[in-house]
Amino acid sequence: MSDAEVVSESDPFAGTSDLDRKRTIGRIFVGLCAASALVGIVALVVLIADVLYQSWGWVTWEFLTYPPSQFAESYLPGGRGAGIYPALVGSIFLIALTALFTIVLGVGAAVYLEEYASEGRLTAFIEANIANLAGVPSIVYGLLGLAIFVRAMQLGSSLLAGALTLTLLILPIVIVASQEAIRAVPDSQRHAAYGVGATDWEVIRDVVLPSALPGIMTGTILSLSRAIGETAPLIMVGAATSMFVPPDSPLGPFAAMPMQIFDWATMPDATFQHVAAAGIVVLLTVLLAMNATAVYIRHRFETEL
Amino acid sequence: MSDDTSMNETPTIETHTEAKSTDDRSPASEADADVAGMDDQSIGEETVIEARDLSVFYGDERALQPVNVEIPDRQVTAIIGPSGCGKSTFLRSINRMNDMIDVARVDGELLFRDTNVYGEAVDPVALRRAIGMVFQKPNPFPKSIYDNVAYGLRIQGKDDDLDEQVESALRRAALWDEVSDRLGESALDMSGGQQQRLCIARAIAPDPEVILMDEPASALDPVATSQIEDLIEELARDYTVVIVTHNMQQAARISDKTMVFLTGGELVEFGDTSRIFENPDNQRVEDYITGKFG
Ligand SMILES: Nc1ncnc2c1ncn2[C@@H]1O[C@H](COP(=O)(O)OP(=O)(O)OP(=O)(O)O)[C@@H](O)[C@H]1O
Ligand SMILES: [Mg+2]
């Protein structure tokens, strides 16, 4: 019935003939976007497939628990046993120390800038520079670490010097991520706490930090997983490329996985390519585990309450 | 709009108070009602909050013309006026929530129990413990119902018999029957009206003297609104309530005193609600109340 009416009146959809053309443009656009997404995914898949293929059979329990060796045969399954153990432990200690420093300094700085510092030229200047620092190449931080921690503070090429250098490297990103998380806490929540007589500190402790924590943690973990793969700053600081024992103290020398992998990759014996690939698999596993933790934390806190 | 004669009038600030016929105050408040300086005919109440030439500026912009007013103990004082006239500004200046706005500056005095809250010696945190606040939009913490109510008690160190105090606050906020069996559940799962009553429970749990409310029902439906209104009348037995409202009927229904601000941040009239709504002194107030204004 209504159909009949529509037909009898003038066409209500007159003047929409351009829609077909627009829809075609829309489809082309979607296609381009999908293709772009595909490039990234395909590259990643190929990379991982290649590494897995190269390392197939080389990632063994011995590989995880033995120090490296100059002889490729030692790494072979059933060989004398050689692997990544000191660098794996070194990387984990390095990241743990870095995490400690970054969380304390990064959250502290972000809380100060967001909750205490009054909005003036100085804070605006500081914030702009923090954002700029996030873009400085990591080798520059390596130089800085060498000058300050290794030389001036006489920490030598130690685990502590490495951790402090990596802290400098990721601190700007952690500060910015934490600031954003803190800024996202609604003012109404702060007012609620102030309204019942909370002090600044209580508001931060009870309202701001709990709400901002998931954001702070994801930002921190993601930058830490970036730091664990960094090589350039560690080279500058003078970390060992290859060590036979894990670091025994924060002031002792250390090797880290990226440098150990680099060491293997530059070995003349082609068999070491498999060893390097096995090292990459271990590094990527640690990295993915960290990212998974970040995702888990975000998910966990978002669904809670 | 407003006629010229009223423009030239000095604002009438009605400080005389009269007992309302419906007044059912407790004997205690009647007993200390005789305050010096009050008219004979008025059964005066003790003044809890007094503004003396209180002005508020945001940057160079003046938001409040000098306000002079005396807010009586254990009554509901409504603040009405068109949008942007400074109602929230005045309310926030009472418990120094304006301190949190960087550009806000206060001139004059605001006395709470005869102490200028802007005096050097006054700690705004201590002030806010004595003067609680309920906001326009319900803002429960993302915690359990129990923890929301207990929050103020905990930070104020009033945490003996926490369970009892939480229950008592929820009862006074007319919420206990609805939530007594789900105290551990998230406050965010409650309805808007329940959340607002929870925020009232949170505000009254540490037993402040005064409760400030900034349009506490404006985000709620009529049923929830009338629950909040009943609750406010109930609260005025024990607390001094100052409430901002956009809703004239609401002000007429629940308040004992009314402050009328008009555009420009001027307190144009203050007095008994019944008188203001029936027979305001100021022509502009009459226009505003009868809807001819703005
Ligand atoms: N944080 C602020 N910074 C600058 N100016 C402000 C701020 N808050 C309020 N003002 C200004 O002060 C004046 C009074 O605002 P206020 O919020 O007190 O009005 P109101 O009567 O509560 O209005 P409404 O009924 O819309 O809530 C307005 O002109 C407003 O623009
Ligand atoms: Mg307002």
XYZ file of C-alpha atoms and ligand atoms in Angstrom:
631
model
C 0.000 0.000 0.000
C 2.645 2.433 1.032
C 4.650 1.320 -1.982
C 1.842 2.440 -4.225
C 1.771 5.801 -2.551
C 5.487 6.280 -2.976
C 5.274 5.524 -6.628
C 2.340 7.810 -7.130
C 4.193 10.727 -5.591
C 7.438 12.045 -6.933
C 10.433 9.781 -6.289
C 11.660 10.561 -2.747
C 15.100 9.267 -3.672
C 15.589 11.559 -6.621
C 19.005 13.149 -6.826
C 20.875 10.275 -5.223
C 22.492 8.900 -8.378
C 25.931 10.084 -7.129
C 25.775 7.455 -4.426
C 27.066 4.661 -6.659
C 30.168 6.601 -7.525
C 30.771 7.515 -3.873
C 30.303 3.947 -2.840
C 32.936 2.842 -5.348
C 35.389 5.367 -3.955
C 34.562 4.037 -0.500
C 35.353 0.471 -1.582
C 38.668 1.493 -3.094
C 39.573 3.257 0.108
C 38.720 0.204 2.216
C 40.801 -1.919 -0.133
C 43.811 0.362 0.245
C 43.501 0.337 4.012
C 43.247 -3.441 4.112
C 46.304 -3.729 1.838
C 48.308 -1.454 4.139
C 47.337 -3.529 7.149
C 48.300 -6.651 5.231
C 51.825 -5.399 4.473
C 52.562 -5.122 8.174
C 51.034 -8.451 9.065
C 52.666 -10.326 6.199
C 56.097 -8.877 7.002
C 55.723 -9.940 10.631
C 54.532 -13.420 9.745
C 57.370 -13.935 7.249
C 59.916 -12.723 9.780
C 58.650 -14.974 12.530
C 58.313 -17.939 10.161
C 61.895 -17.478 8.983
C 63.269 -17.223 12.509
C 61.277 -20.236 13.635
C 62.460 -22.246 10.601
C 66.094 -21.290 11.201
C 65.956 -22.077 14.892
C 63.888 -25.232 14.617
C 65.360 -27.822 16.939
C 67.970 -25.425 18.347
C 65.928 -23.999 21.221
C 66.489 -26.722 23.771
C 66.588 -26.819 27.552
C 70.381 -26.833 27.305
C 70.241 -23.689 25.188
C 68.444 -21.913 28.044
C 70.678 -23.166 30.823
C 74.240 -23.248 29.419
C 76.734 -20.468 28.779
C 77.769 -19.763 25.193
C 80.597 -21.580 23.435
C 82.899 -20.818 20.522
C 82.149 -24.148 18.942
C 78.963 -24.451 16.966
C 78.781 -28.197 17.654
C 78.298 -27.529 21.366
C 74.927 -25.931 20.623
C 73.720 -28.930 18.642
C 71.110 -31.046 20.350
C 73.058 -33.853 21.937
C 76.239 -31.736 21.926
C 78.223 -30.674 25.013
C 75.644 -28.037 25.800
C 75.920 -24.326 25.149
C 73.420 -21.511 25.110
C 72.154 -18.131 26.122
C 71.884 -18.550 29.897
C 74.140 -15.667 31.126
C 72.643 -13.206 28.646
C 69.092 -14.318 29.458
C 69.645 -13.789 33.158
C 71.512 -10.571 32.405
C 68.598 -9.232 30.361
C 66.075 -10.162 33.030
C 68.103 -8.459 35.783
C 68.643 -5.482 33.532
C 64.925 -5.113 32.847
C 63.983 -5.662 36.482
C 66.321 -2.865 37.595
C 65.159 -0.635 34.755
C 61.535 -1.300 35.692
C 62.199 -0.311 39.282
C 63.872 2.963 38.318
C 61.373 3.877 35.612
C 58.302 3.254 37.727
C 59.618 5.319 40.624
C 60.920 8.185 38.482
C 58.273 8.061 35.755
C 55.225 7.910 38.004
C 56.776 10.444 40.357
C 57.418 12.899 37.560
C 53.985 12.370 36.023
C 52.186 12.834 39.348
C 54.171 15.970 40.017
C 53.504 17.474 36.605
C 49.809 16.599 36.572
C 48.750 17.010 40.173
C 51.102 19.483 41.791
C 52.898 21.720 39.321
C 50.843 24.785 38.487
C 50.340 25.321 34.791
C 53.000 27.852 33.918
C 55.563 28.436 31.225
C 58.084 26.276 33.058
C 55.872 23.186 33.201
C 54.834 23.691 29.584
C 58.531 23.890 28.655
C 59.367 20.768 30.643
C 56.467 18.847 29.127
C 57.368 19.844 25.587
C 60.930 18.692 26.173
C 59.892 15.397 27.657
C 57.908 14.758 24.500
C 60.952 15.705 22.419
C 63.231 13.441 24.420
C 61.039 10.480 23.530
C 62.223 10.893 19.940
C 65.962 11.046 20.631
C 67.836 8.059 19.106
C 68.863 5.438 21.607
C 72.556 5.715 20.768
C 72.501 9.260 22.128
C 71.267 7.913 25.427
C 74.090 5.404 25.234
C 76.595 8.246 24.980
C 74.934 10.002 27.882
C 75.046 6.825 29.954
C 78.701 6.373 29.119
C 79.541 9.917 30.182
C 77.427 10.045 33.333
C 77.067 6.577 34.764
C 80.112 4.736 33.480
C 82.637 7.576 33.718
C 81.429 10.370 36.004
C 79.727 8.146 38.549
C 82.384 5.488 38.037
C 79.900 2.645 37.842
C 81.929 1.059 35.050
C 80.317 -1.133 32.432
C 78.061 -2.582 35.077
C 74.506 -3.885 35.190
C 73.560 -0.763 37.154
C 75.032 1.580 34.534
C 73.155 -0.330 31.810
C 69.877 -0.189 33.727
C 70.222 3.534 34.433
C 70.951 4.210 30.770
C 67.903 2.248 29.647
C 65.881 4.102 32.286
C 66.874 7.412 30.719
C 65.917 6.020 27.335
C 62.357 5.017 28.202
C 61.631 7.521 30.956
C 60.136 10.151 28.618
C 57.717 7.621 27.143
C 56.737 6.354 30.572
C 56.213 9.894 31.869
C 54.031 10.837 28.923
C 52.005 7.607 29.150
C 51.560 8.051 32.909
C 50.562 11.688 32.491
C 47.918 10.656 30.011
C 46.621 7.971 32.348
C 46.486 10.461 35.226
C 44.808 13.094 33.096
C 42.130 10.574 32.133
C 41.019 10.263 35.764
C 37.831 12.359 35.894
C 37.930 15.461 38.086
C 34.617 14.418 39.558
C 36.469 11.546 41.237
C 39.034 13.873 42.728
C 36.317 16.247 43.907
C 34.485 13.376 45.546
C 37.533 12.652 47.668
C 38.339 16.295 48.404
C 34.684 16.757 49.329
C 34.945 14.365 52.260
C 38.129 15.969 53.505
C 40.916 14.080 51.763
C 44.359 15.670 51.531
C 46.187 16.010 48.218
C 48.204 12.930 49.018
C 45.122 10.904 49.929
C 43.424 11.916 46.715
C 46.460 10.767 44.731
C 46.829 7.544 46.676
C 43.159 6.545 46.819
C 41.691 7.989 43.659
C 44.223 9.058 41.059
C 46.788 6.255 41.174
C 44.313 3.352 41.402
C 42.408 4.626 38.352
C 45.535 5.511 36.432
C 47.429 2.345 37.323
C 46.357 0.171 34.374
C 47.378 2.910 31.940
C 50.641 3.496 33.764
C 51.438 -0.219 33.869
C 50.677 -0.825 30.195
C 52.760 2.170 29.178
C 55.623 1.062 31.385
C 55.625 -2.568 30.321
C 55.405 -1.710 26.648
C 58.392 0.611 26.923
C 60.282 -1.964 28.944
C 59.745 -4.524 26.232
C 61.192 -1.965 23.855
C 64.178 -1.526 26.179
C 64.893 -5.235 26.470
C 65.651 -5.403 22.756
C 67.853 -2.289 22.722
C 71.442 -2.873 21.679
C 72.958 0.489 20.833
C 72.934 2.006 24.342
C 74.386 -1.175 25.786
C 77.211 -1.123 23.258
C 78.009 2.460 24.241
C 77.923 1.630 27.932
C 80.335 -1.204 27.172
C 78.272 -4.237 28.078
C 79.985 -7.524 27.326
C 78.986 -9.136 24.048
C 79.332 -12.571 25.497
C 79.730 -13.720 29.086
C 80.149 -17.139 30.592
C 78.492 -16.346 33.905
C 75.399 -14.313 34.722
C 75.985 -11.000 36.539
C 76.611 -11.553 40.230
C 75.966 -8.047 41.483
C 74.480 -4.787 40.204
C 78.008 -3.455 39.928
C 79.347 -6.466 38.047
C 79.730 -6.826 34.272
C 76.873 -8.354 32.320
C 75.824 -9.538 28.895
C 72.338 -9.035 27.486
C 70.473 -11.031 24.874
C 70.531 -8.536 21.990
C 74.333 -8.302 22.174
C 74.772 -12.024 22.520
C 72.584 -12.519 19.460
C 74.614 -9.942 17.579
C 77.792 -11.774 18.599
C 76.480 -15.054 17.209
C 75.191 -13.463 14.038
C 78.656 -12.115 13.226
C 80.402 -15.451 13.709
C 82.062 -16.697 10.501
C 80.712 -20.223 10.947
C 77.318 -20.317 9.170
C 75.942 -22.771 11.741
C 75.829 -19.884 14.176
C 72.952 -18.408 12.146
C 70.790 -21.105 13.711
C 72.132 -20.250 17.153
C 71.357 -16.566 16.569
C 67.845 -17.482 15.406
C 67.374 -19.544 18.563
C 68.480 -16.507 20.582
C 65.959 -14.338 18.764
C 63.212 -16.812 19.584
C 64.083 -16.591 23.281
C 64.199 -12.785 23.144
C 60.886 -12.583 21.294
C 59.297 -14.985 23.767
C 60.318 -12.817 26.713
C 59.078 -9.770 24.845
C 55.722 -11.309 23.962
C 55.312 -12.497 27.525
C 55.816 -8.933 28.728
C 53.344 -7.539 26.230
C 50.838 -10.210 27.169
C 51.206 -9.130 30.787
C 50.473 -5.569 29.766
C 47.351 -6.607 27.909
C 46.274 -8.790 30.814
C 46.714 -5.987 33.325
C 44.714 -3.570 31.229
C 41.955 -6.084 30.693
C 41.936 -7.162 34.313
C 41.590 -3.632 35.684
C 39.066 -2.555 33.118
C 36.667 -5.362 33.910
C 37.176 -5.113 37.653
C 34.448 -3.065 39.353
C 12.703 42.697 31.158
C 13.307 44.306 34.526
C 11.978 47.797 35.072
C 14.188 50.761 35.750
C 13.117 51.393 39.314
C 14.303 48.011 40.461
C 17.615 48.514 38.700
C 18.281 51.503 40.914
C 17.267 49.798 44.089
C 19.954 48.542 46.311
C 19.618 44.791 46.519
C 17.419 43.754 49.358
C 19.244 41.320 51.491
C 16.688 39.955 53.849
C 18.417 38.859 56.999
C 15.357 38.644 59.201
C 14.261 35.150 59.811
C 10.872 33.856 60.686
C 9.880 30.491 61.931
C 8.042 28.536 59.333
C 4.667 27.253 60.297
C 5.702 23.787 59.311
C 8.811 23.999 61.406
C 9.327 20.784 63.271
C 12.792 21.372 64.588
C 14.008 19.411 67.529
C 13.673 21.149 70.887
C 17.414 21.477 71.090
C 17.602 23.792 68.112
C 14.704 25.830 69.413
C 16.474 26.231 72.724
C 19.576 27.904 71.324
C 17.505 29.859 68.901
C 17.595 33.173 70.686
C 20.402 34.988 69.017
C 21.309 38.532 69.808
C 20.619 41.019 67.092
C 17.582 39.252 65.788
C 14.161 40.829 65.653
C 11.818 40.105 68.494
C 9.234 38.560 66.299
C 11.706 36.198 64.701
C 12.504 32.937 66.328
C 16.072 33.273 65.184
C 18.270 30.334 64.464
C 21.930 30.227 65.032
C 23.879 31.329 62.012
C 26.260 28.676 60.746
C 27.593 30.335 57.643
C 27.869 34.030 57.081
C 29.209 35.772 54.011
C 30.510 39.300 54.448
C 31.174 41.134 51.234
C 32.214 37.854 49.686
C 33.291 38.238 46.070
C 34.754 35.670 43.763
C 36.791 36.377 40.658
C 37.924 34.047 37.908
C 41.022 35.790 36.634
C 39.900 39.369 36.079
C 36.300 38.339 35.617
C 34.035 38.966 38.574
C 31.684 36.039 39.154
C 30.107 37.209 42.416
C 29.176 40.721 43.462
C 29.826 41.220 47.174
C 27.488 38.794 48.904
C 26.176 39.307 52.407
C 24.093 36.524 53.847
C 23.531 34.532 57.009
C 22.677 30.882 56.587
C 20.879 29.398 59.584
C 21.588 26.165 61.377
C 19.671 23.001 60.525
C 17.548 24.418 57.788
C 17.476 23.952 54.061
C 18.715 27.003 52.222
C 18.089 26.942 48.498
C 20.105 28.922 45.985
C 18.261 29.717 42.792
C 18.950 31.865 39.782
C 19.541 31.704 36.053
C 22.423 29.753 34.563
C 25.836 31.331 34.999
C 24.783 33.657 37.812
C 27.302 32.241 40.254
C 25.305 29.717 42.274
C 27.944 27.012 42.068
C 30.646 29.590 42.580
C 29.078 30.715 45.845
C 28.510 27.145 46.983
C 32.085 26.122 46.246
C 33.413 29.142 48.063
C 31.836 27.856 51.286
C 34.015 24.753 51.543
C 36.870 26.199 49.521
C 36.462 23.865 46.573
C 37.278 26.960 44.526
C 40.857 26.542 45.762
C 41.196 23.851 43.130
C 40.522 26.290 40.310
C 43.819 27.999 39.634
C 42.329 31.275 38.418
C 39.732 31.631 41.171
C 40.283 34.351 43.760
C 38.133 35.237 46.752
C 37.641 38.593 48.407
C 35.794 39.377 51.629
C 34.979 36.963 54.392
C 33.120 33.737 54.718
C 32.499 32.841 58.318
C 31.801 29.302 59.377
C 30.866 29.315 63.044
C 32.400 32.791 63.293
C 35.741 31.773 61.802
C 36.747 33.205 58.468
C 37.420 30.125 56.370
C 39.797 32.153 54.239
C 41.844 33.062 57.290
C 45.455 32.004 57.501
C 44.847 29.463 60.217
C 42.145 27.509 58.433
C 43.084 24.240 56.811
C 40.790 23.634 53.829
C 40.952 19.900 54.449
C 39.690 20.337 58.005
C 37.003 22.671 56.674
C 35.793 20.078 54.183
C 35.543 17.536 56.955
C 33.038 19.848 58.629
C 31.282 20.868 55.421
C 30.451 17.937 53.175
C 29.495 18.194 49.544
C 27.272 16.388 47.054
C 27.819 17.073 43.395
C 25.588 17.484 40.389
C 26.470 14.197 38.780
C 26.685 11.186 41.070
C 30.383 10.441 41.478
C 30.799 7.230 43.447
C 34.281 5.740 43.574
C 34.799 2.578 41.520
C 34.731 0.617 44.758
C 32.153 -1.368 46.658
C 29.095 0.309 48.143
C 30.526 -0.263 51.595
C 33.927 1.196 50.763
C 32.318 4.268 49.245
C 30.480 5.102 52.438
C 33.443 4.121 54.596
C 35.912 6.267 52.656
C 35.406 9.519 54.522
C 35.292 7.714 57.853
C 38.567 5.979 57.106
C 40.524 9.011 56.023
C 39.175 11.001 58.922
C 40.249 8.283 61.326
C 36.677 7.716 62.518
C 36.866 4.034 61.757
C 35.841 2.320 64.971
C 32.499 0.553 64.545
C 32.846 1.083 60.841
C 30.051 -1.357 60.032
C 27.609 0.451 62.278
C 28.522 3.862 60.947
C 28.196 2.705 57.349
C 24.795 1.219 58.117
C 23.667 4.350 59.901
C 24.764 6.597 57.034
C 23.008 4.382 54.496
C 19.852 4.451 56.626
C 19.941 8.215 56.903
C 20.375 8.354 53.133
C 17.296 6.136 52.739
C 19.334 3.551 50.902
C 19.886 0.821 53.449
C 16.885 -1.311 52.545
C 17.911 -1.408 48.910
C 21.556 -2.279 49.408
C 21.901 -4.026 52.759
C 22.419 -7.397 51.081
C 24.872 -6.207 48.430
C 27.280 -3.937 50.284
C 30.241 -5.659 48.660
C 29.072 -5.005 45.136
C 30.384 -2.248 42.954
C 28.753 1.121 43.434
C 28.903 1.629 39.680
C 26.271 -1.079 39.195
C 23.626 1.004 40.999
C 21.015 3.201 39.338
C 21.691 6.925 39.032
C 19.311 7.750 41.863
C 20.852 5.127 44.107
C 24.318 6.395 43.263
C 23.335 9.907 44.248
C 21.896 8.712 47.552
C 25.117 6.759 48.028
C 27.057 9.976 47.502
C 24.842 11.619 50.103
C 25.526 8.712 52.462
C 29.237 9.122 51.801
C 28.989 12.832 52.564
C 27.042 12.423 55.800
C 28.863 9.347 57.110
C 31.654 11.339 58.820
C 28.936 13.555 60.321
C 29.743 16.999 58.948
C 27.798 20.020 60.187
C 26.850 21.350 56.812
C 26.052 19.614 53.543
C 26.402 21.506 50.305
C 24.564 20.168 47.285
C 24.978 21.441 43.755
C 21.892 20.464 41.781
C 21.930 16.979 43.284
C 18.822 15.855 41.420
C 19.329 17.419 38.035
C 20.639 14.212 36.481
C 17.814 12.099 37.887
C 14.335 11.055 36.849
C 11.247 12.382 38.724
C 10.941 9.395 41.053
C 14.587 9.493 42.074
C 14.319 13.265 42.384
C 11.438 13.086 44.786
C 13.313 10.509 46.857
C 16.245 12.903 47.084
C 13.911 15.753 48.000
C 12.349 13.765 50.833
C 15.809 12.861 51.971
C 16.958 16.482 52.029
C 14.037 17.519 54.212
C 14.893 14.641 56.510
C 18.562 15.614 56.617
C 17.744 19.132 57.727
C 16.844 17.758 61.157
C 20.493 17.080 61.809
C 22.389 19.110 59.269
C 22.489 22.502 57.703
C 21.776 21.961 54.030
C 22.614 24.444 51.303
C 21.321 23.347 47.934
C 21.649 24.841 44.493
C 18.727 24.076 42.254
C 17.467 25.094 38.865
C 14.064 23.875 39.766
C 11.910 26.575 41.320
C 9.253 24.151 42.493
C 11.920 22.104 44.140
C 13.246 25.125 46.000
C 9.715 26.032 47.086
C 8.997 22.495 48.227
C 12.049 21.679 50.252
C 13.739 24.844 51.434
C 13.240 27.071 54.446
C 15.314 29.948 53.115
C 16.018 30.973 49.569
C 18.832 32.961 48.067
C 18.136 34.417 44.628
C 21.107 35.265 42.471
C 20.549 37.078 39.213
C 22.768 37.543 36.195
C 26.047 39.211 36.995
C 26.573 37.270 40.184
C 24.438 39.489 42.343
C 22.581 38.147 45.368
C 19.351 40.030 44.856
C 17.199 38.619 47.587
C 17.430 36.332 50.557
C 14.752 35.339 52.998
C 12.117 32.834 53.940
C 11.216 30.699 51.005
C 7.503 31.158 51.507
C 7.825 34.927 51.459
C 10.150 34.983 48.469
C 7.849 32.857 46.414
C 4.667 34.627 47.480
C 5.766 38.183 47.821
C 9.313 39.001 46.796
C 10.604 42.476 47.553
C 12.434 42.782 44.315
C 10.643 43.144 41.014
C 13.332 41.280 39.116
C 13.060 38.376 41.518
C 9.332 38.287 40.984
C 9.876 38.311 37.237
C 12.372 35.515 37.515
C 10.201 33.387 39.753
C 7.121 33.850 37.636
C 9.119 33.006 34.554
C 9.073 36.449 32.971
C 12.812 36.742 33.344
C 15.487 35.307 31.120
N 36.456 27.346 36.461
C 36.056 28.523 35.968
N 36.926 29.313 35.321
C 36.515 30.512 34.819
N 35.280 30.985 34.911
C 34.356 30.246 35.549
C 34.702 28.967 36.112
N 33.599 28.447 36.680
C 32.625 29.351 36.483
N 33.059 30.422 35.809
C 32.255 31.602 35.432
O 31.660 32.153 36.574
C 30.303 32.482 36.349
C 29.408 31.776 37.332
O 29.491 30.391 37.101
P 28.772 29.320 38.018
O 29.226 27.989 37.588
O 28.961 29.670 39.422
O 27.252 29.563 37.599
P 25.959 28.750 38.035
O 25.020 29.736 38.596
O 26.307 27.613 38.889
O 25.409 28.262 36.652
P 24.641 26.907 36.304
O 23.255 27.096 36.784
O 24.701 26.857 34.813
O 25.358 25.796 36.960
C 30.042 32.120 34.901
O 30.114 33.310 34.148
C 31.128 31.187 34.527
O 31.488 31.356 33.172
Mg 26.276 25.436 38.635
